[in-house]
XYZ file of C-alpha atoms in Angstrom:
511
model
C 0.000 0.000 0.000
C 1.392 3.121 -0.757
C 2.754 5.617 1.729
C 0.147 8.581 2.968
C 2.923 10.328 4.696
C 6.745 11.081 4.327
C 8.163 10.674 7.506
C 11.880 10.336 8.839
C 12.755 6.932 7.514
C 10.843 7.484 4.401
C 13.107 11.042 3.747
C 16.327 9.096 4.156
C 14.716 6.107 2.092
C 14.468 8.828 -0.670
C 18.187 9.951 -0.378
C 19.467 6.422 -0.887
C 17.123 5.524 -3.170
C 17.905 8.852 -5.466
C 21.755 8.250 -5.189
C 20.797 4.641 -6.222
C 19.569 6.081 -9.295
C 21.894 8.490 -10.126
C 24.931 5.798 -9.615
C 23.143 3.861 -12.058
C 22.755 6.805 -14.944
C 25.603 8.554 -14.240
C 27.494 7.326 -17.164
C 24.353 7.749 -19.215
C 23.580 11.513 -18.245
C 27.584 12.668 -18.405
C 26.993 11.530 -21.982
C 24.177 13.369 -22.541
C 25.514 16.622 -21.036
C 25.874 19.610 -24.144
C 24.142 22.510 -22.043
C 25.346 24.845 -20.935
C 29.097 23.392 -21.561
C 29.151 20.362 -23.009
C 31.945 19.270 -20.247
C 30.433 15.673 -19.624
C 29.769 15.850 -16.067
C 26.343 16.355 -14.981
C 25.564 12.874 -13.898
C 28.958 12.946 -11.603
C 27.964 16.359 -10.573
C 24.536 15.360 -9.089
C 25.722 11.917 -7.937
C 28.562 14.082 -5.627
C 26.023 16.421 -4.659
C 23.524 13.954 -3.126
C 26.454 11.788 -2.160
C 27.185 14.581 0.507
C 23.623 14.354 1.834
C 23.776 11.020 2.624
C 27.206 11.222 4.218
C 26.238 14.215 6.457
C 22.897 12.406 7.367
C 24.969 9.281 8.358
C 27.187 11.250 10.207
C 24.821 13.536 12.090
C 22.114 10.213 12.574
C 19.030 12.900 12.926
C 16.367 11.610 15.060
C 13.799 13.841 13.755
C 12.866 14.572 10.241
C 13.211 18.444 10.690
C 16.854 18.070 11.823
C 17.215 15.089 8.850
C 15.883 18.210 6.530
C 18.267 20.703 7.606
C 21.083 18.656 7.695
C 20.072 17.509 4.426
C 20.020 21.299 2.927
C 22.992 22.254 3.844
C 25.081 18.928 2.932
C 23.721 19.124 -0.563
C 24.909 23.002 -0.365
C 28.002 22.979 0.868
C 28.497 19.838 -1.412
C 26.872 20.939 -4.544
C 29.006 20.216 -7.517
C 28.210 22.126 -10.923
C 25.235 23.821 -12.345
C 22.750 20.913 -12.065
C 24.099 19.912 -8.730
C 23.341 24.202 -7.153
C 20.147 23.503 -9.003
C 19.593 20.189 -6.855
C 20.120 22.015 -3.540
C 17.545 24.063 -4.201
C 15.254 20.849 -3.725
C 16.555 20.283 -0.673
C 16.248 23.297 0.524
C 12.645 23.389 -0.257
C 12.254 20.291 1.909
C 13.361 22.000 4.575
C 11.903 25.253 3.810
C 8.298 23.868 4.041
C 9.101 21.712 7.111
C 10.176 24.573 9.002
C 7.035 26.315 8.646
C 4.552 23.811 9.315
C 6.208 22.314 12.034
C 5.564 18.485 11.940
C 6.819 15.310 11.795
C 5.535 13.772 8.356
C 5.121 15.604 4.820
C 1.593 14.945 3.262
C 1.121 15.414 -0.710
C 0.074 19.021 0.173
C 3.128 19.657 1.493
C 5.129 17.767 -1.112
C 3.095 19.854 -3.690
C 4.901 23.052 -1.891
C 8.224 21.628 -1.620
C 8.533 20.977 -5.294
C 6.681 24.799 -5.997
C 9.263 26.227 -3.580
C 12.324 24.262 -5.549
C 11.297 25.599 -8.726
C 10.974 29.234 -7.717
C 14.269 28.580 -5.805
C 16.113 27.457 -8.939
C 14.566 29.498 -11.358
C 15.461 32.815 -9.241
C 18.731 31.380 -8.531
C 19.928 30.871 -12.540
C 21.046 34.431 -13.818
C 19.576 33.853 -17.600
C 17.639 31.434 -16.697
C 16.142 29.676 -20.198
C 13.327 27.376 -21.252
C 14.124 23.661 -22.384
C 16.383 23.035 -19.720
C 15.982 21.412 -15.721
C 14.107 24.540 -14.855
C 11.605 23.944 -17.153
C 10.927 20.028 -15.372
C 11.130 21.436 -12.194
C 8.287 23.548 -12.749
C 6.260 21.242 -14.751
C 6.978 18.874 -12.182
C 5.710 21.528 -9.583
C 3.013 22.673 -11.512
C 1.343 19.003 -12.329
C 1.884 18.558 -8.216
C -0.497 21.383 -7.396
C -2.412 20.482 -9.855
C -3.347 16.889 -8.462
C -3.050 18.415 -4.953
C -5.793 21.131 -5.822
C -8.074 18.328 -6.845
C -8.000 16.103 -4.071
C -5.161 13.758 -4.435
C -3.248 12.386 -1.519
C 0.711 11.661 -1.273
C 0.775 9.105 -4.231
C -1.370 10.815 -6.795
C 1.056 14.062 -6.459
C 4.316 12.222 -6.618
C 2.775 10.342 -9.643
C 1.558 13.574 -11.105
C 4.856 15.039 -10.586
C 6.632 12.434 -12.314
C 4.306 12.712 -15.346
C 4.893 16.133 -15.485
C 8.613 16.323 -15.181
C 8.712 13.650 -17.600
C 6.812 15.300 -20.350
C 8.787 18.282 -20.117
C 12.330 16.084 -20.449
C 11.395 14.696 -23.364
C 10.539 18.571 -24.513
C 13.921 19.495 -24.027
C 14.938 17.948 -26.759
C 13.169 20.513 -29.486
C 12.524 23.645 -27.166
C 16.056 24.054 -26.647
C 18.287 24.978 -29.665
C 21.414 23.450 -28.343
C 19.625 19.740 -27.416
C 17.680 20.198 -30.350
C 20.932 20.244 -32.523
C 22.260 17.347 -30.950
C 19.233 15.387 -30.336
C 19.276 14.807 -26.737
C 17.185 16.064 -23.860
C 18.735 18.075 -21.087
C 20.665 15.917 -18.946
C 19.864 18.203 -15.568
C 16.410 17.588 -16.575
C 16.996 13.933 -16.513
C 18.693 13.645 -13.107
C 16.290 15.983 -11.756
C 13.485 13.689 -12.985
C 15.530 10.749 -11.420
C 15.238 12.256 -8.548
C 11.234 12.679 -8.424
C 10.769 9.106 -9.599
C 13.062 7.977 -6.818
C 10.587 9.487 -4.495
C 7.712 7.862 -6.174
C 9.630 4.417 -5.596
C 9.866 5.226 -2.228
C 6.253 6.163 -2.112
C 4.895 2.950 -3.646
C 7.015 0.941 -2.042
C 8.934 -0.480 -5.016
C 12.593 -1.564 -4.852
C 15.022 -3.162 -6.857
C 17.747 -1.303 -8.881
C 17.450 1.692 -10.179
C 18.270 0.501 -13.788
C 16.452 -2.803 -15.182
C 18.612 -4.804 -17.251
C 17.721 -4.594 -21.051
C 15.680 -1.745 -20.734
C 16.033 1.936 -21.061
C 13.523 5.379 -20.218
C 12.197 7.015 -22.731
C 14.481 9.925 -22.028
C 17.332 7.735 -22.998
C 16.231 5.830 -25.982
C 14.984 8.684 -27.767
C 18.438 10.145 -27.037
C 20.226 6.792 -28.150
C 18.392 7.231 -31.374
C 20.238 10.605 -32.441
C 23.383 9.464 -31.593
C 25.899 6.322 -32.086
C 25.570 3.825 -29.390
C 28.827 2.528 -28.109
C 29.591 -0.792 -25.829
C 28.350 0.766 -22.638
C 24.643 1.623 -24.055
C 25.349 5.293 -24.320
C 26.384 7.711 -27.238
C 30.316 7.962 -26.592
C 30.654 11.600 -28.090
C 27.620 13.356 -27.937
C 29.368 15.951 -25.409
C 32.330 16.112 -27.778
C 30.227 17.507 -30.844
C 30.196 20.794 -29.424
C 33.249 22.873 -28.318
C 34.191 25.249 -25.563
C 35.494 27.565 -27.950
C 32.880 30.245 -27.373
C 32.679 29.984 -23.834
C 34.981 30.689 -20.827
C 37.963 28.516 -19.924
C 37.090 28.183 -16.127
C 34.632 26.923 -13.915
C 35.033 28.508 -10.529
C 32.711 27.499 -7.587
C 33.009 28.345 -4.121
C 30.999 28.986 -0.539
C 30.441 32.245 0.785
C 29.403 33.064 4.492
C 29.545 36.285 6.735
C 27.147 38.684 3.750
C 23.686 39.333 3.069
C 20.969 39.198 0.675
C 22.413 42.456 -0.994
C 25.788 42.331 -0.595
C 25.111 38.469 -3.162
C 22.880 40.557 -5.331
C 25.605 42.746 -5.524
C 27.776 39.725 -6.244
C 25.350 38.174 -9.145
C 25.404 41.264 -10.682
C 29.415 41.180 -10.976
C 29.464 38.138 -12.184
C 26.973 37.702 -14.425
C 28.889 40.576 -16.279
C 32.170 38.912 -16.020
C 30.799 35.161 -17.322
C 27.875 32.838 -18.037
C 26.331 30.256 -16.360
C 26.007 31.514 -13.072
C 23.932 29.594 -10.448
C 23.404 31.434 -6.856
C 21.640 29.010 -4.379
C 21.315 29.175 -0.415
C 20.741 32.360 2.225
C 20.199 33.397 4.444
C 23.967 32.368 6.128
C 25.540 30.682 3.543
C 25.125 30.521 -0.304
C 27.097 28.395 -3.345
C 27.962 30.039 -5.939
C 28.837 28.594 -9.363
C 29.897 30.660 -12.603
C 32.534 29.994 -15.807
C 34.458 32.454 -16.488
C 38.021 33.435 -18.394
C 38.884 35.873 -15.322
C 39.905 33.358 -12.520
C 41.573 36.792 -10.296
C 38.560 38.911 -10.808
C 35.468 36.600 -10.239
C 37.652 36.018 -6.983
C 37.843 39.748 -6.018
C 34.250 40.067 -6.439
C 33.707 37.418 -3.910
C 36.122 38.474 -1.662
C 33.872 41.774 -1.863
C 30.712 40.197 -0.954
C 31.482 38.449 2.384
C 33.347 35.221 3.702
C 34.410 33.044 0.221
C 35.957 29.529 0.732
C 35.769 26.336 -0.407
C 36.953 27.346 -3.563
C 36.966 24.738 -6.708
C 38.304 26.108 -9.763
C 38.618 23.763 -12.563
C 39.821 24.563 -16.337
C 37.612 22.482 -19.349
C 40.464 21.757 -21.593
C 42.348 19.867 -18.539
C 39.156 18.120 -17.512
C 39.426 16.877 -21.490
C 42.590 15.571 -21.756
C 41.374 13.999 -17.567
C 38.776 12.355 -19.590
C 40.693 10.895 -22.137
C 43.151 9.465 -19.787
C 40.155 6.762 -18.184
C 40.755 3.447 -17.258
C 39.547 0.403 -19.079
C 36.582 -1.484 -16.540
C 36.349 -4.744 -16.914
C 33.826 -6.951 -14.885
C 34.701 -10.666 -14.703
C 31.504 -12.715 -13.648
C 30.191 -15.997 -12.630
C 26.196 -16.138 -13.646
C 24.415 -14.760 -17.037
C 22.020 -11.948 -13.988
C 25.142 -10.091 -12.712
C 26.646 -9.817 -16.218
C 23.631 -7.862 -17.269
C 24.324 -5.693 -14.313
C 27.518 -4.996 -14.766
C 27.245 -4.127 -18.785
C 24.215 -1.911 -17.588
C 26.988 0.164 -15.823
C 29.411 0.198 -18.938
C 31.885 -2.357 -17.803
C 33.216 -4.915 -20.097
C 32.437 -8.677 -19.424
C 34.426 -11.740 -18.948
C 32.750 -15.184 -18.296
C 35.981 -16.656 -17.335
C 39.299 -16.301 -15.640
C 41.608 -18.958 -16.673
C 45.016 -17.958 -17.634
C 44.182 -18.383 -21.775
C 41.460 -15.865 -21.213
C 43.157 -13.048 -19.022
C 46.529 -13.208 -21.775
C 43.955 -12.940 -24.240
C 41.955 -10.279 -23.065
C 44.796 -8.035 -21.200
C 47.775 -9.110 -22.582
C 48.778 -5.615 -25.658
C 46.293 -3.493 -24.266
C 47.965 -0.150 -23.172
C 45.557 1.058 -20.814
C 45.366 1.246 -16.918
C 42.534 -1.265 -16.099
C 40.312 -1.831 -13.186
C 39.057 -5.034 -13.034
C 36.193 -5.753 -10.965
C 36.365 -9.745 -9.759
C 32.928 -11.682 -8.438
C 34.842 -14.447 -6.542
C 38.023 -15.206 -4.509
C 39.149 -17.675 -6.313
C 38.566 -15.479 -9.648
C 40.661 -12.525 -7.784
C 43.883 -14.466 -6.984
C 44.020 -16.158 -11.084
C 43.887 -12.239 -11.735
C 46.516 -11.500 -9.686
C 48.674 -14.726 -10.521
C 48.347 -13.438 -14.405
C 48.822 -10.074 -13.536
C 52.055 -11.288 -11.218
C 53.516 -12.979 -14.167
C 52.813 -10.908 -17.381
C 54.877 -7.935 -18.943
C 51.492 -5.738 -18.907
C 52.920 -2.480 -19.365
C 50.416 -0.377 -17.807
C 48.529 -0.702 -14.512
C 45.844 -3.663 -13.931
C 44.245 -3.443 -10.651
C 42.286 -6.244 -9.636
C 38.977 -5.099 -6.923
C 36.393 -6.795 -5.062
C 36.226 -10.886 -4.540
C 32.439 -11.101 -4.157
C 29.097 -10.685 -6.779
C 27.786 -7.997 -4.288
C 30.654 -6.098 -4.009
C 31.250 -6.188 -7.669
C 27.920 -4.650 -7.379
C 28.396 -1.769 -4.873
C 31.837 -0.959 -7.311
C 29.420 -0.687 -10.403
C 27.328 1.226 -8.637
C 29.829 4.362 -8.079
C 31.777 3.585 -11.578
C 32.400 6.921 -13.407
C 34.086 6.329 -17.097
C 34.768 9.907 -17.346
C 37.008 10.158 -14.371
C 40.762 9.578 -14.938
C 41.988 5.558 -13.643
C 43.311 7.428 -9.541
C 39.736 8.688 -9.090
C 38.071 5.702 -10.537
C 39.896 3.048 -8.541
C 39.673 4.897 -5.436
C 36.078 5.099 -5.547
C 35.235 1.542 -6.703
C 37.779 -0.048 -4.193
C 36.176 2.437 -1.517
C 32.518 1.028 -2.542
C 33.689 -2.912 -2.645
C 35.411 -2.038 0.957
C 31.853 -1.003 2.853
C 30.484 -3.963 2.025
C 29.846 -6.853 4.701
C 28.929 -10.090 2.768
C 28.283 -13.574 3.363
C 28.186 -16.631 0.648
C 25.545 -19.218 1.548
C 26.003 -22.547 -0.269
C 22.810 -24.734 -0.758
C 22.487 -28.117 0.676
C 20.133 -27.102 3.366
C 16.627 -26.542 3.499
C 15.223 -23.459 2.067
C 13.983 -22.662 5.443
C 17.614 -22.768 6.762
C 19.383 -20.713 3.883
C 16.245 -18.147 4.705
C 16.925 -18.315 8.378
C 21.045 -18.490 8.221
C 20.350 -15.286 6.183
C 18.016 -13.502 8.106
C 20.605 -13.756 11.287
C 23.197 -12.669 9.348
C 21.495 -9.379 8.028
C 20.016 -9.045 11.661
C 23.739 -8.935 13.254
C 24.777 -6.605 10.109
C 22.260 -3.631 9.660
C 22.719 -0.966 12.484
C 24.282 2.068 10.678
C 23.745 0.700 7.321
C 21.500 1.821 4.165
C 21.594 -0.782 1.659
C 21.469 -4.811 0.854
C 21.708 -6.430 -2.387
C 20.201 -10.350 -2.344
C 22.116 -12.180 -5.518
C 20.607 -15.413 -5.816
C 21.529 -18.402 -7.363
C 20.212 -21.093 -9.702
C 16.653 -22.346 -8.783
C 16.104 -19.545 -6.019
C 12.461 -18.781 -5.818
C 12.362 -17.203 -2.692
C 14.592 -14.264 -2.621
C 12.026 -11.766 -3.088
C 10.216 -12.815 -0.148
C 13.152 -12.530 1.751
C 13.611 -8.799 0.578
C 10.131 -8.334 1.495
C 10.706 -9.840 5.404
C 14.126 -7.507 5.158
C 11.906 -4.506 4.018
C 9.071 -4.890 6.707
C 11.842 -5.315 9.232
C 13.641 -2.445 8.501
C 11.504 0.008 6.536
C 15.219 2.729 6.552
C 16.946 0.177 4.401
C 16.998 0.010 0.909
C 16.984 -3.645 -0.917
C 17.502 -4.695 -4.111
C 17.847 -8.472 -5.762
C 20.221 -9.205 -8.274
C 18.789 -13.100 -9.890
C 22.055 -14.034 -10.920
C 21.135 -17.742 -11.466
C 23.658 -20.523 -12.895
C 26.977 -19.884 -11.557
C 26.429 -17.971 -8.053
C 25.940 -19.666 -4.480
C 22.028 -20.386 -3.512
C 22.319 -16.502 -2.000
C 24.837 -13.982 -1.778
C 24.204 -10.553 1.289
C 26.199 -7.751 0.808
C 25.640 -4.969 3.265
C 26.486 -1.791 3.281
């Protein structure tokens, strides 16, 4: 039955949910990214921006969903990362905006209706040329179609599914109202995570789980996006950002914080340097506000901030090096065990291997000249890696990570292709390294697997957000297990993975 209120566990259900969703289309929306700069980011940006959330809420553990909210706000402030991910605070903001003023403990679809009002207006005031075709546009359809639904009766389910319909009409719009996406053939990719976003509530809100991206399938959004441009191995169009240039716009992006001014003094501030560069993005007040611009004047859009207050935090990043960043990524290769994890892992972009005997590594690593991260789904798979790695005359760096299906799946979960092979194997090894798993082999009763798991995941949920069920050959019953897990724990997230032929009876990763 679907939720009538949002309360505490149900906000931080949505946060994990959402980053969930933007792991899995990361890849997909840094293809699609040609507005404002085509600089192939937007699905990292967002993913870093609500990454911070959940961090700060994991840190902080609020035990009330007001605190939860304004924790929430400022993490994805202080942690916003690019246009779309300023843009995404303002969301968050709203949440807390609205709870503030009515004072309670759980958010009906009135007040969701507000929040998603209040987010638009935020954004849209916050953009210094703001312009149609783009995320503000699905934030406001989204917030308009809310209101709508709200003003004729519907309760917390009919507005989240009105907003979705909304926001989703208006992405696919993006691709002919604005001239840029038009010319490339893609909808806005802001527009898309924002929509991610929504629909992550309304899995929340229904109570559906799984992962964010089925196997095999594709949105709308995506497909129609796939259809203007060449496809390549990972399901996306490799060079869709790359068809535009940043030769007539500035070299920098410069973000920063800025504390100790006032609602003039970063009027003031807009003002400056929205005559100095372009896509400027002002989101926050009234202590603290993050401020995001590109611009060719590094010294002066400094100045002006110095000017205005307390600046820090500064991140100034020039396009041409994030290019040649980009073009030094590492190879990903998955190797798996069952046909269900394979479809995961080539979801996320990552090359598959079926095997790891010493013919197939020499085969498939020996010549290749590029740093590779190779994600392993068993022990015994991990050490013939190494052992081949060991004795070849690779020439480049092959980094074998994870020795379990689920933590394969955590890795593919944070995988970024357009980050250079450090960043990459940093953050996959991190992801593989929160997981707490357990392999259960069959030869028991199915009663006894269910009950061997069920103690395990008992001893290994306080503090934890997320476990992934991969089940083996002639499993039947993991789903009711998720559903016990779910009903037990209504904070966690849970998704099954049916990896059949290949994998134990049931593999728990935690994390």
């Amino acid at each position: 039955m679907p939720l009538a209120h949002l309360d505490l566990v149900a906000l931080r259900r949505w946060v994990i949910t959402a980053r969930a969703d933007l792991a899995a289309y990361a890849d997909a929306l840094n293809h699609l990214n040609v507005f404002p700069v085509p600089d192939g980011d937007t699905g990292t940006n967002l993913l870093m921006t609500v990454d911070g959330a959940l961090a700060q809420l994991g840190d902080e553990a609020p035990s009330d969903i007001q605190h939860a909210a304004a924790t929430m706000s400022e993490a994805t402030l202080t942690s916003a990362r690019g246009n779309s991910g300023v843009i995404l605070s303002q969301l968050t903001r709203g949440i807390a905006d609205v709870l503030r003023e009515v004072d309670d403990d759980t958010l009906d679809g009135h007040h969701v209706a507000a929040i998603l009002s209040r987010a638009a207006r935020l954004a849209r005031d916050g953009v210094s040329r703001p312009e149609g075709g783009t995320v503000l546009s699905v934030a406001s359809a989204a917030a308009s179609a809310a209101v709508a639904a709200d003003a004729a009766g519907a309760e917390l389910a009919g507005v989240v599914d009105a907003a979705v319909a909304g926001a989703g009409e208006a992405l696919i719009r993006t691709r002919t109202e604005h001239e840029v996406l038009r010319r490339a053939g893609v909808v806005d990719a802001g527009g898309a995570g924002y929509l991610l976003v929504i629909e992550a509530l309304q899995r929340v809100v229904r109570g559906d789980g799984g992962l964010a991206m089925s196997p095999g399938s594709a949105p709308e959004w995506l497909r129609i996006s796939l259809d203007s441009a060449a496809v390549g191995p990972s399901g996306v169009p490799p060079d869709v950002c790359a068809s535009e240039s940043y030769d007539a716009g500035p070299a920098y992006e410069v973000m920063f914080l800025i504390a100790d001014s006032d609602d003039a003094r970063v009027r003031s501030l807009k003002q400056r340097l929205d005559a100095l560069g372009d896509s400027l993005v002002v989101a926050g007040g009234p202590h603290l506000w993050s401020v995001h611009v590109h611009v060719d004047d590094v010294a002066a859009a400094v100045n002006h901030a110095v000017d205005a207050g307390r600046p820090h935090r500064f991140v100034i990043s020039r396009f041409a090096d994030e290019d040649r960043a980009r073009a030094r990524g590492a190879r990903v290769v998955a190797i798996v065990r069952s046909d269900g994890v394979a479809e995961v892992a080539q979801a996320a972009g990552a090359e598959v291997l079926r095997s790891a005997t010493q013919e197939v590594l020499h085969e498939a690593f020996a010549g290749h000249d590029v740093d590779t991260i190779v994600l392993c789904a068993g022990a015994q798979i991990r050490q013939e890696v190494e052992r081949w790695a060991t004795g070849s005359a690779y020439r480049t760096r092959l980094r074998p990570v994870a020795s379990s299906s689920v933590e394969m799946i955590a890795a593919l979960a944070v995988l970024d292709h357009e980050q250079p092979f450090e960043t990459q194997l940093t953050a996959v090894q991190d992801a593989a390294d929160t997981v707490v798993w357990r392999e259960i082999v069959g030869g028991d009763s199915d009663d006894v697997v269910m009950r061997q798991a069920r103690a395990f995941i008992d001893e290994s949920v306080p503090r934890r957000e997320l476990v992934t069920l991969v089940a083996g050959e002639h499993v039947s019953w993991a789903d009711d297990l998720a559903a016990q897990v779910r009903t037990a724990y209504p904070h966690l997230e849970v998704q099954t993975v049916v990896g059949g032929a290949g994998e134990p009876t049931l593999t728990i990763g935690v994390e």
